mmCIF file of C-alpha atoms in Angstrom:
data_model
loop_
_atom_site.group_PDB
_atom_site.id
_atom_site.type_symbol
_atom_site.label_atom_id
_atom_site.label_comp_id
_atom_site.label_asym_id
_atom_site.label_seq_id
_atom_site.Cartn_x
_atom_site.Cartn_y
_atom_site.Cartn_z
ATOM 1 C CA UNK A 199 45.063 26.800 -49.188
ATOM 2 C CA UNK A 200 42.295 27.997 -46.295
ATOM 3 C CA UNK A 201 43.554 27.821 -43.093
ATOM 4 C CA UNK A 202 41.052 25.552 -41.933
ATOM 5 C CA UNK A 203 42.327 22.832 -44.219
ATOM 6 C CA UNK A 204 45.979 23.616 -43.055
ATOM 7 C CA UNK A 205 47.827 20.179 -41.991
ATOM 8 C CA UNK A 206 48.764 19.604 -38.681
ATOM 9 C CA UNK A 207 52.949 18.751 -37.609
ATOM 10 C CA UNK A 208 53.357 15.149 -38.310
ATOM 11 C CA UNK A 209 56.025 12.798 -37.956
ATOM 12 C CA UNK A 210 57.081 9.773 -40.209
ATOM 13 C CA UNK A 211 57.356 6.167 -39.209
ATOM 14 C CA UNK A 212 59.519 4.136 -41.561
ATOM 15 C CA UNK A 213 58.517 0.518 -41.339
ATOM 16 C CA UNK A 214 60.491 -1.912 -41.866
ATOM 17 C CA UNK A 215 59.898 -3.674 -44.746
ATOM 18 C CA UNK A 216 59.304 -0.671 -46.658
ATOM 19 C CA UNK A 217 56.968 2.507 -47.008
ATOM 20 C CA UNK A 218 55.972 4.820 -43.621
ATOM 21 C CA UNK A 219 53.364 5.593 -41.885
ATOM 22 C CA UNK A 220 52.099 9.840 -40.989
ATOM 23 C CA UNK A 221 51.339 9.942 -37.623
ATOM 24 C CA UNK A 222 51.187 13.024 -35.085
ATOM 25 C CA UNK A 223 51.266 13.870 -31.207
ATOM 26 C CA UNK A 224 49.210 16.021 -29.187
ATOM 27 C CA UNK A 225 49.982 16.712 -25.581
ATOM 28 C CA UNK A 226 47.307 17.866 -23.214
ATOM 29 C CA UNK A 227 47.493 21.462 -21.103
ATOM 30 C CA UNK A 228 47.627 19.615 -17.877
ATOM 31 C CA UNK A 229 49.461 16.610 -16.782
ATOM 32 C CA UNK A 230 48.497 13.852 -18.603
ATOM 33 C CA UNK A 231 45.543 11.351 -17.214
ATOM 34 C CA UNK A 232 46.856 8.557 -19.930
ATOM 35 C CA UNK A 233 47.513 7.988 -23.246
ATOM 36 C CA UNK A 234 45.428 7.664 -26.295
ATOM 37 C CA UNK A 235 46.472 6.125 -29.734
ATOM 38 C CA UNK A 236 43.578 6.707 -32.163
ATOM 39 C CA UNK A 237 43.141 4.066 -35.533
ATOM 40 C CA UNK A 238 41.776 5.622 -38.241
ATOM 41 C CA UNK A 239 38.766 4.519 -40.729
ATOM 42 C CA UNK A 240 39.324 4.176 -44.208
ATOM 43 C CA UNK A 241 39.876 7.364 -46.242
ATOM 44 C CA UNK A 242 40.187 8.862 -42.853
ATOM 45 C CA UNK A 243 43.259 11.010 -41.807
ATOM 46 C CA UNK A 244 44.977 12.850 -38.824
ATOM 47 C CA UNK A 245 43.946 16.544 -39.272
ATOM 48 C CA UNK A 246 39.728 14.647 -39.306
ATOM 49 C CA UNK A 247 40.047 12.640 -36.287
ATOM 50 C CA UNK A 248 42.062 15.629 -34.225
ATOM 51 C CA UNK A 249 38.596 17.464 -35.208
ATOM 52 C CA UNK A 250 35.989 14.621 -34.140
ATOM 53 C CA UNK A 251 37.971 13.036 -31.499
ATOM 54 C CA UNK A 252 41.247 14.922 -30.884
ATOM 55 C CA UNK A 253 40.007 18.352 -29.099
ATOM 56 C CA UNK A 254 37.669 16.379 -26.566
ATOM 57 C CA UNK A 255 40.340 13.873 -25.516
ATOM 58 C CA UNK A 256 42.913 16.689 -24.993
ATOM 59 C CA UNK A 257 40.536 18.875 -22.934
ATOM 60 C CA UNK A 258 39.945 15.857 -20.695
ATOM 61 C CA UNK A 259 43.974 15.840 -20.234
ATOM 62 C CA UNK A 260 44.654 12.788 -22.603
ATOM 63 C CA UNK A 261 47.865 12.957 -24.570
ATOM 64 C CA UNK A 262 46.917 11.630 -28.142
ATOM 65 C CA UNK A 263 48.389 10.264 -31.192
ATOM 66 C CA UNK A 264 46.854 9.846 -34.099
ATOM 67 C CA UNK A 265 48.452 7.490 -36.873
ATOM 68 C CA UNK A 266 47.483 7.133 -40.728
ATOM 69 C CA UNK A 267 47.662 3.704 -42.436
ATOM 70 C CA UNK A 268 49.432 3.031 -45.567
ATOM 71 C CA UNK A 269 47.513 3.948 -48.398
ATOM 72 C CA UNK A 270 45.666 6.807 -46.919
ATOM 73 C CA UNK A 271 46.335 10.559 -45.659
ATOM 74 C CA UNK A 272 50.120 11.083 -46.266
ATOM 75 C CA UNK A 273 51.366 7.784 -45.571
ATOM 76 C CA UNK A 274 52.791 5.759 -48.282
ATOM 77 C CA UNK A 275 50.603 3.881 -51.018
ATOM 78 C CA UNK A 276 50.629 0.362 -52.041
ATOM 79 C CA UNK A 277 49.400 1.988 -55.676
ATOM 80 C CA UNK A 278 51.222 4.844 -57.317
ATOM 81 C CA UNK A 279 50.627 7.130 -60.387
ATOM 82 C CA UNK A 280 47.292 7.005 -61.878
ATOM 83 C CA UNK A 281 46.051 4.381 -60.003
ATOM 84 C CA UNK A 282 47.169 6.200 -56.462
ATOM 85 C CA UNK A 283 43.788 6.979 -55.296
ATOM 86 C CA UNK A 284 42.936 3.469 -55.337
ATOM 87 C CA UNK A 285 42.274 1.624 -51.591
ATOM 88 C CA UNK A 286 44.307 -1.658 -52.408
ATOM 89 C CA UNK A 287 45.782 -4.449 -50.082
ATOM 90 C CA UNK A 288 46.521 -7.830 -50.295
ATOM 91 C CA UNK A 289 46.091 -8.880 -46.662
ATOM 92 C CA UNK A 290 44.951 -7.403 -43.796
ATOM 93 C CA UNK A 291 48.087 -9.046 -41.707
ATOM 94 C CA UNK A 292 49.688 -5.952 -43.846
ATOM 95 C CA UNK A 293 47.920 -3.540 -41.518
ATOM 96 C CA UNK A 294 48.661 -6.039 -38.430
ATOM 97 C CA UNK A 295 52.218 -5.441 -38.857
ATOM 98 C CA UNK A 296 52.366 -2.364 -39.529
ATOM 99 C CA UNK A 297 50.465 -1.064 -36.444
ATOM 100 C CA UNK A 298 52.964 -3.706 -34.819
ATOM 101 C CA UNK A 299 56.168 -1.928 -35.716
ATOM 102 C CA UNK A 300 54.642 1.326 -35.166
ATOM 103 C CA UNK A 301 53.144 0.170 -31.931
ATOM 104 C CA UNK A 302 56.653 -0.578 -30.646
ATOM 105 C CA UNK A 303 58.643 2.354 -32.052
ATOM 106 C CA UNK A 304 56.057 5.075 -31.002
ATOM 107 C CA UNK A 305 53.633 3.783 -28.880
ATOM 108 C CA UNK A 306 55.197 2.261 -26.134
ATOM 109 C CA UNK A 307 58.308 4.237 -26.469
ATOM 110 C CA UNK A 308 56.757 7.367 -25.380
ATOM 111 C CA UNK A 309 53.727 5.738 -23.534
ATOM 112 C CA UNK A 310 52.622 8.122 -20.341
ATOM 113 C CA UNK A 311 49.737 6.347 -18.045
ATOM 114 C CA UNK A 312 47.329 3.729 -19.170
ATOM 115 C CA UNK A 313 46.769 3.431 -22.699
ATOM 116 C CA UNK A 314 43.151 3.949 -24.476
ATOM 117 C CA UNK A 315 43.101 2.893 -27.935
ATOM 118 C CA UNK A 316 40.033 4.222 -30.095
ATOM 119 C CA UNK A 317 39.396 2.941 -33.542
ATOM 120 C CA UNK A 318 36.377 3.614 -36.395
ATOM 121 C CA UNK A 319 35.252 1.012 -38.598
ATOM 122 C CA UNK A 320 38.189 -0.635 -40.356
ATOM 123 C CA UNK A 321 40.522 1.574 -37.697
ATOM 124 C CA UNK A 322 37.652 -0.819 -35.312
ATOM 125 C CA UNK A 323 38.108 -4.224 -36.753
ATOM 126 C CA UNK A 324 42.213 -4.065 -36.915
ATOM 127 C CA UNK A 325 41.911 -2.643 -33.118
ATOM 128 C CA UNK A 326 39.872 -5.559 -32.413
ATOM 129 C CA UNK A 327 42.179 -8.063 -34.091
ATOM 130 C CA UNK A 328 45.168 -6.770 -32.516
ATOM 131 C CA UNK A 329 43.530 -6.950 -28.871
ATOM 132 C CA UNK A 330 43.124 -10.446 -29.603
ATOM 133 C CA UNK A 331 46.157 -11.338 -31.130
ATOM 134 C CA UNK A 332 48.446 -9.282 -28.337
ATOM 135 C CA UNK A 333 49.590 -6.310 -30.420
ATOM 136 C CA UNK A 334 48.368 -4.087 -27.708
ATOM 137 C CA UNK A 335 49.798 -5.663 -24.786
ATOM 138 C CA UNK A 336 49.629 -2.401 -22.585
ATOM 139 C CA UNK A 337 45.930 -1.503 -23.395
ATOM 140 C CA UNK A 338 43.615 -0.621 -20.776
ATOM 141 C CA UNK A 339 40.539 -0.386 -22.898
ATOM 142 C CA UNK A 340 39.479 -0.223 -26.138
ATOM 143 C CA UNK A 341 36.598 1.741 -27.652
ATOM 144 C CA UNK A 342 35.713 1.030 -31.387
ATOM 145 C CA UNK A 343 32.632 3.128 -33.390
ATOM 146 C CA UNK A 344 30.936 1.617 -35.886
ATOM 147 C CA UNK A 345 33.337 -1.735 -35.831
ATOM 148 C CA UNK A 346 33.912 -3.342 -39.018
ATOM 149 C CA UNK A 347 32.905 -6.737 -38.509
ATOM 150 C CA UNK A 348 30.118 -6.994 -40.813
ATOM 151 C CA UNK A 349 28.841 -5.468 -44.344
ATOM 152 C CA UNK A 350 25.692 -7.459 -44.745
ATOM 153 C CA UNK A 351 24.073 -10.959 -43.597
ATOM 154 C CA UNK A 352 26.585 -13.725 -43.315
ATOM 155 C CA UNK A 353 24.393 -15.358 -46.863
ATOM 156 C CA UNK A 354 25.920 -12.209 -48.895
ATOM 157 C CA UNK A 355 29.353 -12.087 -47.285
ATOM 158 C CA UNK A 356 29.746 -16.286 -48.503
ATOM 159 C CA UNK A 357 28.352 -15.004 -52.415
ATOM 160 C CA UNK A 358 30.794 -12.081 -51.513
ATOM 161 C CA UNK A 359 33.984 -13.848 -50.717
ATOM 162 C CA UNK A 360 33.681 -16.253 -54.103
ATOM 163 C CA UNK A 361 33.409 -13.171 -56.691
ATOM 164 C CA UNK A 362 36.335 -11.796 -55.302
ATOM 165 C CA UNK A 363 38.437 -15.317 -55.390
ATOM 166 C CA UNK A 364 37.597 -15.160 -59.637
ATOM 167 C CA UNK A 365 38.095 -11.381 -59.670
ATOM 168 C CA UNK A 366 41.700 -11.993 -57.671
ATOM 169 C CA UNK A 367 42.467 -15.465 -60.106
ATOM 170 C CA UNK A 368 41.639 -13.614 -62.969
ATOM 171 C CA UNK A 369 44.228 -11.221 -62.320
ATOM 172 C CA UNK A 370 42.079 -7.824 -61.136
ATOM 173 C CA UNK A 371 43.100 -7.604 -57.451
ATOM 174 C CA UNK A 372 44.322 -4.115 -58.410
ATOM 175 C CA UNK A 373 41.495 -3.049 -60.427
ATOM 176 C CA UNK A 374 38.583 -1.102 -58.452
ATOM 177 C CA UNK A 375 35.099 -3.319 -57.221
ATOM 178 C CA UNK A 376 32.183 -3.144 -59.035
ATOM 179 C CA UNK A 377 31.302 0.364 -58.406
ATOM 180 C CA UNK A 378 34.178 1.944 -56.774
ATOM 181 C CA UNK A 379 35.690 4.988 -58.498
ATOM 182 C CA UNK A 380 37.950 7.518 -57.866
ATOM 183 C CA UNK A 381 36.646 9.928 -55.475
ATOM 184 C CA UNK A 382 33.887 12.234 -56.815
ATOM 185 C CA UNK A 383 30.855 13.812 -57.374
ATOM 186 C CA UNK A 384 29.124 10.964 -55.661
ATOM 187 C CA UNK A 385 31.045 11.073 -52.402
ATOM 188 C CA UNK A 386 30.818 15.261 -52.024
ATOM 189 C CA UNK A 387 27.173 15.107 -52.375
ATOM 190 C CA UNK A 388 25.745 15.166 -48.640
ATOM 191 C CA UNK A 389 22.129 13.895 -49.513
ATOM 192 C CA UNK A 390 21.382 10.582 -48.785
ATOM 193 C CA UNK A 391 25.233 10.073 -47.657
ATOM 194 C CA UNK A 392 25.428 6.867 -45.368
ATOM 195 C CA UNK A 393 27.669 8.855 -42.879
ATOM 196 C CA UNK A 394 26.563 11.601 -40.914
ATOM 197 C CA UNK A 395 23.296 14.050 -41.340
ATOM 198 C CA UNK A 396 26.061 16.615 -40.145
ATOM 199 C CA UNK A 397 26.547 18.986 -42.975
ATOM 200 C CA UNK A 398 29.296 20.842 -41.640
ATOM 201 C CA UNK A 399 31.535 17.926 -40.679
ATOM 202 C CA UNK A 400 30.247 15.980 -43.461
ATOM 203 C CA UNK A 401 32.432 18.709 -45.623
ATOM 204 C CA UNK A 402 36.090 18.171 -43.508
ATOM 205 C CA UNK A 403 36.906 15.470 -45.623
ATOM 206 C CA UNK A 404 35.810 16.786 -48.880
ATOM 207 C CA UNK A 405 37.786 20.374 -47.810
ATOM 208 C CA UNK A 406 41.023 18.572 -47.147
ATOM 209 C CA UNK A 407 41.087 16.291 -50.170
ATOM 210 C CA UNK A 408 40.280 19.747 -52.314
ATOM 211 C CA UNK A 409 43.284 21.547 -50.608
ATOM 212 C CA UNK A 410 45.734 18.241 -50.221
ATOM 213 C CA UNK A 411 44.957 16.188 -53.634
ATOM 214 C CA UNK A 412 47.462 13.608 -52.528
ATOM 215 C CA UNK A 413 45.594 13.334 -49.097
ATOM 216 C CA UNK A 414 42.275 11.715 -51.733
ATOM 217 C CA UNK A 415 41.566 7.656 -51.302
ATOM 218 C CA UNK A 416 38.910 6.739 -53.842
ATOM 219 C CA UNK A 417 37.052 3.217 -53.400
ATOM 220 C CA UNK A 418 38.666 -0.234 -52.553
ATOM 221 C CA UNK A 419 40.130 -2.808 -54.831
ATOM 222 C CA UNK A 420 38.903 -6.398 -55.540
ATOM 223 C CA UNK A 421 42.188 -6.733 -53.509
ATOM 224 C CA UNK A 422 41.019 -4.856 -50.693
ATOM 225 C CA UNK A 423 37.530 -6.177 -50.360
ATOM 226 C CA UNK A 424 38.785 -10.325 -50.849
ATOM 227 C CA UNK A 425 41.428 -8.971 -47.841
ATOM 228 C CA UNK A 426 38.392 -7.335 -45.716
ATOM 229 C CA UNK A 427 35.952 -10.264 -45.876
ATOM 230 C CA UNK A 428 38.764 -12.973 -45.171
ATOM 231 C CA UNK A 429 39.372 -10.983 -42.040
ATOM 232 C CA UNK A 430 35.991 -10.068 -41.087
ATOM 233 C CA UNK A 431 35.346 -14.078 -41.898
ATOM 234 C CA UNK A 432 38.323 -14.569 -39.129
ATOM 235 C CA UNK A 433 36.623 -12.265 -36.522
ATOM 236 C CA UNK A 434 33.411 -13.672 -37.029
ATOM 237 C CA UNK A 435 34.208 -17.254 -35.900
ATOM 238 C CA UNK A 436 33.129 -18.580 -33.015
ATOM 239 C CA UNK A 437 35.159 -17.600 -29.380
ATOM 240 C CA UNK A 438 37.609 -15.102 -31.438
ATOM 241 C CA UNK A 439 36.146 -12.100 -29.823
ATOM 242 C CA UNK A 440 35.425 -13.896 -26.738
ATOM 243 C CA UNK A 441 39.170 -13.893 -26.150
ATOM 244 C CA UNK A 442 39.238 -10.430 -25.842
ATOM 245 C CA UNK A 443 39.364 -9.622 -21.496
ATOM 246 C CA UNK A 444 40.182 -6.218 -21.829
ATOM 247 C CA UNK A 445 37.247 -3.543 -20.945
ATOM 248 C CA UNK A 446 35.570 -2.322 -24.729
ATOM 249 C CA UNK A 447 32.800 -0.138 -25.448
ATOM 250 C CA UNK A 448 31.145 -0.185 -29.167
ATOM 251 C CA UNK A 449 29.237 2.524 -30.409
ATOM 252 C CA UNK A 450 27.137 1.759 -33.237
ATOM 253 C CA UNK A 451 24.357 3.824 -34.861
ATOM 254 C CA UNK A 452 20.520 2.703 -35.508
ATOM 255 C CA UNK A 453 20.625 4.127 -38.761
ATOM 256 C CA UNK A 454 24.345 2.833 -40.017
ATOM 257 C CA UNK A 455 23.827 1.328 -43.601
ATOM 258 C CA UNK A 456 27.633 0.553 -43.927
ATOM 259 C CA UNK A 457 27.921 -1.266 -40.748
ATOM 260 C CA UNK A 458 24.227 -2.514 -39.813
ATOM 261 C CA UNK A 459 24.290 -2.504 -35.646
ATOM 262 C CA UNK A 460 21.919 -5.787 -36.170
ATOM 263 C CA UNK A 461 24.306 -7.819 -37.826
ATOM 264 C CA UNK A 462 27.140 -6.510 -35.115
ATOM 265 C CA UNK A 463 25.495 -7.297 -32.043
ATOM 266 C CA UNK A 464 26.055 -11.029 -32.671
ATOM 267 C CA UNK A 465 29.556 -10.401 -32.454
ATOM 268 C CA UNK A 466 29.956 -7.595 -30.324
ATOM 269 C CA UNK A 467 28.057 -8.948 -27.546
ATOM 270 C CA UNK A 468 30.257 -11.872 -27.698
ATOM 271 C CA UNK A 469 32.969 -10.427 -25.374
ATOM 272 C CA UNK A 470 32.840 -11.234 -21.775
ATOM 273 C CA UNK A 471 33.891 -7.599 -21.088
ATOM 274 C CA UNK A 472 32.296 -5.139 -23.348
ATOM 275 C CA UNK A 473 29.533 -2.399 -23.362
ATOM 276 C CA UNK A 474 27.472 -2.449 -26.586
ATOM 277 C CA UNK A 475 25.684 0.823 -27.328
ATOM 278 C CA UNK A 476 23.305 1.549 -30.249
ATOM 279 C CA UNK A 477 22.833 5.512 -30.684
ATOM 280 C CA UNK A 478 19.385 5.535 -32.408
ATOM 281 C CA UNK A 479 19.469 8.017 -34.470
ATOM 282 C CA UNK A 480 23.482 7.674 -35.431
ATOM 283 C CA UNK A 481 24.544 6.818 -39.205
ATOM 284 C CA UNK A 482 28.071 5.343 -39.840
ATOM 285 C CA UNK A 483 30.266 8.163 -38.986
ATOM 286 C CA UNK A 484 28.576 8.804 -35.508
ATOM 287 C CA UNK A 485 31.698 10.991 -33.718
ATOM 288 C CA UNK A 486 30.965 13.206 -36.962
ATOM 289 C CA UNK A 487 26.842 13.282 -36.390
ATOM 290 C CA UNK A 488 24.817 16.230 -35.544
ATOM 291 C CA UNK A 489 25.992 17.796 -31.974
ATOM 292 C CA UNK A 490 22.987 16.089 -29.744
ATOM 293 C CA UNK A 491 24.014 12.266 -30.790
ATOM 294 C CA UNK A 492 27.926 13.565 -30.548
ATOM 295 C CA UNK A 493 27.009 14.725 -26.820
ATOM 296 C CA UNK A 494 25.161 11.106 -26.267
ATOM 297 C CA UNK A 495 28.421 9.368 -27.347
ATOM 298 C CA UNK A 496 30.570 11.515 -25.619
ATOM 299 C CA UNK A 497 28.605 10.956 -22.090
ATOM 300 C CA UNK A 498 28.952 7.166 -23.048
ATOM 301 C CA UNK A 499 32.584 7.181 -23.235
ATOM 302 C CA UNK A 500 33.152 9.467 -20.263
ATOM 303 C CA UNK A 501 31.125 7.107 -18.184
ATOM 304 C CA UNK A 502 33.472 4.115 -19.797
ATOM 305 C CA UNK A 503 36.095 5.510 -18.797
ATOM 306 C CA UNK A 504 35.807 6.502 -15.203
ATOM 307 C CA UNK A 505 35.008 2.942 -14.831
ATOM 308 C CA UNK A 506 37.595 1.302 -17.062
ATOM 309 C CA UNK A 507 40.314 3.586 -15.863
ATOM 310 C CA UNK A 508 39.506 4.499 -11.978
ATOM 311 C CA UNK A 509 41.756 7.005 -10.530
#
């Protein structure tokens, strides 16, 4: 195994109604100026986000933990055996929960200064949904990339949302969406990827899954995508967001084709207290773009934070 791809200490949460989460600690050189919890995207994992996200929060003296949700990374599946690498769920409340019990037991056990949680895409929408629903009660700010609150247009979500209500009554809520696959030669390929035009970081994930085969997460379930929609559908109605005081800052990127910033803003711009930033020239996976839009993000969130968190 290359040393590059070598996995980080980790730690196990065991939840209570079964299965654990991976999650991990980092503490900063100096004393620490808060405390951030980072909420992975899908497929995404601990030893990924220390390398997007993790070195730049601990050189500005955060102390960081980064958590894995069941059914990706290390954390325990909801699938097993042959159909492992599968990304199923029956409800997003699953995730709700468990961030809940791992919230309480980890989190705010060993909390030092004000809390900063930071979430991509899916990591995004459940941060989003636990803001509003009180899950974070000691949160200081949030700041989501690339939020998933939308696929498409509201007119394909509806078609959406009644295919997977036959697929689920018909008994294939554990069988993979209409093309979904185990992962392969189509994810490893970086041209035309919807995620970064970063070639180096574009490989991480690829690297890790090669060296860690039980680290892989193929595509979703009709489970999983019937779960995602009814919970987008949730977020999406009118004054849920709104309820959200706490300070936020969105990144989303010009050029995202898996989370289109147009059909975002709607939502996003909903809350009374956040900062809504399109990076032009960003695809989805913008902390993992090419160094000059990584810099542009980076000088967004430092800015965020000296005014969300004044010393």
């Amino acid at each position: 195994m290359p040393d590059s791809c070598a996995l980080f200490p980790s730690h196990t949460h065991n939840l209570p109604g079964g299965g654990s989460m991976r999650y991990a600690v980092f503490e900063p050189e100096g004393s620490p100026r808060g405390t951030v919890l980072v909420l992975p995207g899908r497929r995404e994992f601990i030893e990924k986000k220390h390398s997007e996200l993790g070195r730049e929060f601990l050189t500005r003296n955060f102390r960081l933990i980064i958590v894995e949700w069941r059914g990706q990374g290390l954390s325990a599946r909801f699938l097993s055996s042959a159909a492992r690498q599968r990304d199923h769920i029956e409800n997003f409340q699953t995730y709700l929960d468990d961030l809940h019990s791992f919230y309480g037991a980890v989190v705010r056990s060993g909390l030092q200064g004000p809390l900063v949680v930071v979430g991509h895409s899916m990591g995004s929408h459940l941060a989003l949904r636990a803001a509003n629903e009180g899950l974070l009660p000691e949160a200081t700010a949030v700041i989501v990339t690339a939020p998933m609150l939308a696929l498409a247009s509201r007119r394909v979500h509806a078609f959406a949302r009644v295919l997977c209500f036959i697929a689920v009554k018909l008994g294939r809520s554990k069988n993979y969406a209409p093309g979904q696959h185990d992962y392969g030669v189509q994810e490893t390929t970086f041209d035309n990827n919807p995620l970064t035009q970063n070639p180096q970081r574009f490989k991480i994930m690829e690297d890790y899954f090669t060296a860690h085969p039980n680290m892989t997460v193929g595509g979703v379930t009709w489970g999983w995508l019937r779960s995602a929609l009814a919970s987008m559908h949730l977020v999406q109605k009118p004054s849920y967001l709104e309820r959200i005081t706490i300070p936020v800052l969105a990144l989303t990127g010009g050029k995202d084709r898996v989370t289109p910033a147009r059909e975002l803003s709607r939502y996003l711009d909903s809350m009374p207290q956040a900062d809504h930033i399109i990076l032009l020239e960003a695809r989805h996976d913008l902390m993992n773009e090419l160094e000059p839009i990584r810099a542009e993000a980076w000088k967004h969130i430092d800015g965020f934070l000296e005014w969300a968190m004044p010393a």
